[in-house]
Tab-separated table of C-alpha atoms in Angstrom:
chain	number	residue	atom	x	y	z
K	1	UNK	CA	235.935	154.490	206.626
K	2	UNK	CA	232.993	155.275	209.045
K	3	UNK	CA	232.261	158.937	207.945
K	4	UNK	CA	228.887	158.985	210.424
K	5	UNK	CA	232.108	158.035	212.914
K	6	UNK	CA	234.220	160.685	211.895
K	7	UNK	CA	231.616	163.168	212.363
K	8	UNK	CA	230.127	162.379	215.686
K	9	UNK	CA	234.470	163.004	216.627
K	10	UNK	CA	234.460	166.431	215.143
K	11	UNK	CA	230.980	167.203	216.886
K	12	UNK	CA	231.745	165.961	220.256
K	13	UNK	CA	234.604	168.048	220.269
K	14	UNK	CA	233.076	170.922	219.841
K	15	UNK	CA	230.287	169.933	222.372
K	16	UNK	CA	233.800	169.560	224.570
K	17	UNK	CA	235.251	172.603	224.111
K	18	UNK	CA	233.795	175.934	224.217
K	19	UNK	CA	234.752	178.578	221.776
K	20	UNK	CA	235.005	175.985	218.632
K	21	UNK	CA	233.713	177.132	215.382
K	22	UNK	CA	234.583	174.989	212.817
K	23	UNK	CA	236.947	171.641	212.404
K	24	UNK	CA	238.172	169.510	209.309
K	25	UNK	CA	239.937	166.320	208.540
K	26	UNK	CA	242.126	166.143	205.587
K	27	UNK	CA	244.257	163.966	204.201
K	28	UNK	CA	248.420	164.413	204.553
K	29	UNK	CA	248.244	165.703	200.986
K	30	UNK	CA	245.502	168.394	201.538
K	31	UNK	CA	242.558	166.730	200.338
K	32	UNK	CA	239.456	167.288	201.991
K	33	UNK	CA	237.926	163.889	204.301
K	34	UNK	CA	235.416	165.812	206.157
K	35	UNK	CA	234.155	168.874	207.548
K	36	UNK	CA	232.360	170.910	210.015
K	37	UNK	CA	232.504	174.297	209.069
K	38	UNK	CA	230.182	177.303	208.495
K	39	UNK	CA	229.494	178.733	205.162
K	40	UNK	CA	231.722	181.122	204.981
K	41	UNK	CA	234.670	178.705	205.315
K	42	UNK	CA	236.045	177.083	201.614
K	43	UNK	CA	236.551	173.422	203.461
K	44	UNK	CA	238.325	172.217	200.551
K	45	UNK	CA	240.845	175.512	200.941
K	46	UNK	CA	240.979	175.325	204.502
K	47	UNK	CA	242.357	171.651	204.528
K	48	UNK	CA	244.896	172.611	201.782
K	49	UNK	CA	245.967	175.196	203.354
K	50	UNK	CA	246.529	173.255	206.277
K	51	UNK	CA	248.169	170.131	204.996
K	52	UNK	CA	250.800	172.839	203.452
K	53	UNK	CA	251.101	174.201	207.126
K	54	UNK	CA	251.874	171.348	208.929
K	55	UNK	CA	253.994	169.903	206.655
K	56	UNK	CA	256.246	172.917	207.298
K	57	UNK	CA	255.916	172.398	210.558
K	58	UNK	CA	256.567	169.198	210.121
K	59	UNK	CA	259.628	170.160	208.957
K	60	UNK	CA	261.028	172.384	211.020
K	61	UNK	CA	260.369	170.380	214.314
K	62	UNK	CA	262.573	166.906	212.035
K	63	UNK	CA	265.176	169.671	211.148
K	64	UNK	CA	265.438	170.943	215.018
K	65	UNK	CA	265.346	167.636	216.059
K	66	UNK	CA	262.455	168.207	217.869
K	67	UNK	CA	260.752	164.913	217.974
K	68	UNK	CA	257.132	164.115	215.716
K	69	UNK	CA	255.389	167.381	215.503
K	70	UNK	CA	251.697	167.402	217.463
K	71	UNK	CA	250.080	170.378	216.824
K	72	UNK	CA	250.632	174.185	215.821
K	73	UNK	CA	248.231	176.722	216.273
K	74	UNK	CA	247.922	180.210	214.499
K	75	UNK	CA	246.603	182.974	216.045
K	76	UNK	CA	244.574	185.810	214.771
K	77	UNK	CA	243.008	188.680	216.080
K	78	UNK	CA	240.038	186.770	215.562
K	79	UNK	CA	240.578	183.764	217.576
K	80	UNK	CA	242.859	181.111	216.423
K	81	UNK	CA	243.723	178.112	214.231
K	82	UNK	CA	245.165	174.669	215.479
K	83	UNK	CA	246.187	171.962	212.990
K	84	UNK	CA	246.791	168.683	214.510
K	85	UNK	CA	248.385	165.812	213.531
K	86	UNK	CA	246.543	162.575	213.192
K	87	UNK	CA	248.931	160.124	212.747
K	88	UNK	CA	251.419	160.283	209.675
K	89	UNK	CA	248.261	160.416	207.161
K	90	UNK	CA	245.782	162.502	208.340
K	91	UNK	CA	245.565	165.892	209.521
K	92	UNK	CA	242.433	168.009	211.711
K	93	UNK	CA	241.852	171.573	211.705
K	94	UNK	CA	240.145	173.412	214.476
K	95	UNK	CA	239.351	176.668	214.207
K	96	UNK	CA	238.144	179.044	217.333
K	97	UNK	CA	236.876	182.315	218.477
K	98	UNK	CA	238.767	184.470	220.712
K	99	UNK	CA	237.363	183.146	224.056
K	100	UNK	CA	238.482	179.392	223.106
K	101	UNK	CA	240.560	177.572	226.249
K	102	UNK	CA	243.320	176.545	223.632
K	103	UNK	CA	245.077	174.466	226.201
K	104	UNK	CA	241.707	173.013	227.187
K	105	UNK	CA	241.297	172.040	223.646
K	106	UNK	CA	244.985	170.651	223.263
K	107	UNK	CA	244.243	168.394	226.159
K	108	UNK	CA	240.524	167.099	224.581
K	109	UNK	CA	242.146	166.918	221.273
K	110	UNK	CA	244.066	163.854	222.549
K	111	UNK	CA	241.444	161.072	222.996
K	112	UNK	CA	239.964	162.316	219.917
K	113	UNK	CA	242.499	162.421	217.365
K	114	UNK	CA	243.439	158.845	218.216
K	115	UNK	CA	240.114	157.610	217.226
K	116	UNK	CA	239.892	159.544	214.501
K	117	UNK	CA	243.417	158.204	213.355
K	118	UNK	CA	241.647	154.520	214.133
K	119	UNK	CA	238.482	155.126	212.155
K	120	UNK	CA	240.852	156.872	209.504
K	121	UNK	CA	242.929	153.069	209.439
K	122	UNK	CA	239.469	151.532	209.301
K	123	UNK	CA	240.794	150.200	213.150
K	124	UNK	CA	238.013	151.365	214.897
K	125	UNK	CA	235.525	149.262	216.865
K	126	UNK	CA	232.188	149.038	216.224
K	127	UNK	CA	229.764	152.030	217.552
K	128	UNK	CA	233.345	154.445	217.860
């Protein structure tokens, strides 16, 4: 896996989308692939936390029958927390303040979580 890959993702999406704070990659399982995040976050925490999230999620949208979950987002009175999907083995965690466009990020996420899921598969070209 290109991690310097990975990163420049996560970076360019928050260069994309104002209002971003922090992101993470994790595995399905919860464990930890990379991070962005300030001090003050526990990355390792944050992407368990997550995995455990979507996989509810994940859940509930197979037991409504309502198709391969995308995304879910949490929100705080603090700004918010979307966990997206990245393919079946990956997940990525952006967090935001209160002034983040959250269906401006939903629509950047796109592009971005489909190379991630490429560099993730080691499917990636060269320089992505």
């Amino acid at each position: 896996m290109d991690h310097k890959a990975l990163a420049l993702e996560m970076r360019g999406l928050r260069e994309q989308v104002t209002g971003i704070t922090d992101t993470a990659v994790a595995a399905a399982d919860g464990l930890l692939i990379a991070a962005d995040t300030a001090d003050s976050i526990d990355p390792e925490g944050l992407a368990a936390l997550a995995a455990a999230g979507l996989g509810l999620a994940r859940r509930t949208a197979d037991a409504t029958a309502r198709g391969a979950l995308r995304r879910t987002v949490t929100y705080g009175s603090h700004g918010c927390a979307a966990f997206y999907a990245v393919g079946d083995t990956a997940l990525m965690v952006v967090l935001g303040d209160e002034g983040m466009d959250v269906d401006h990020l939903n629509r950047a996420t796109q592009s971005a979580l489909r190379r991630i899921d490429l560099i993730l598969t080691d499917k990636a070209p060269e320089g992505v």
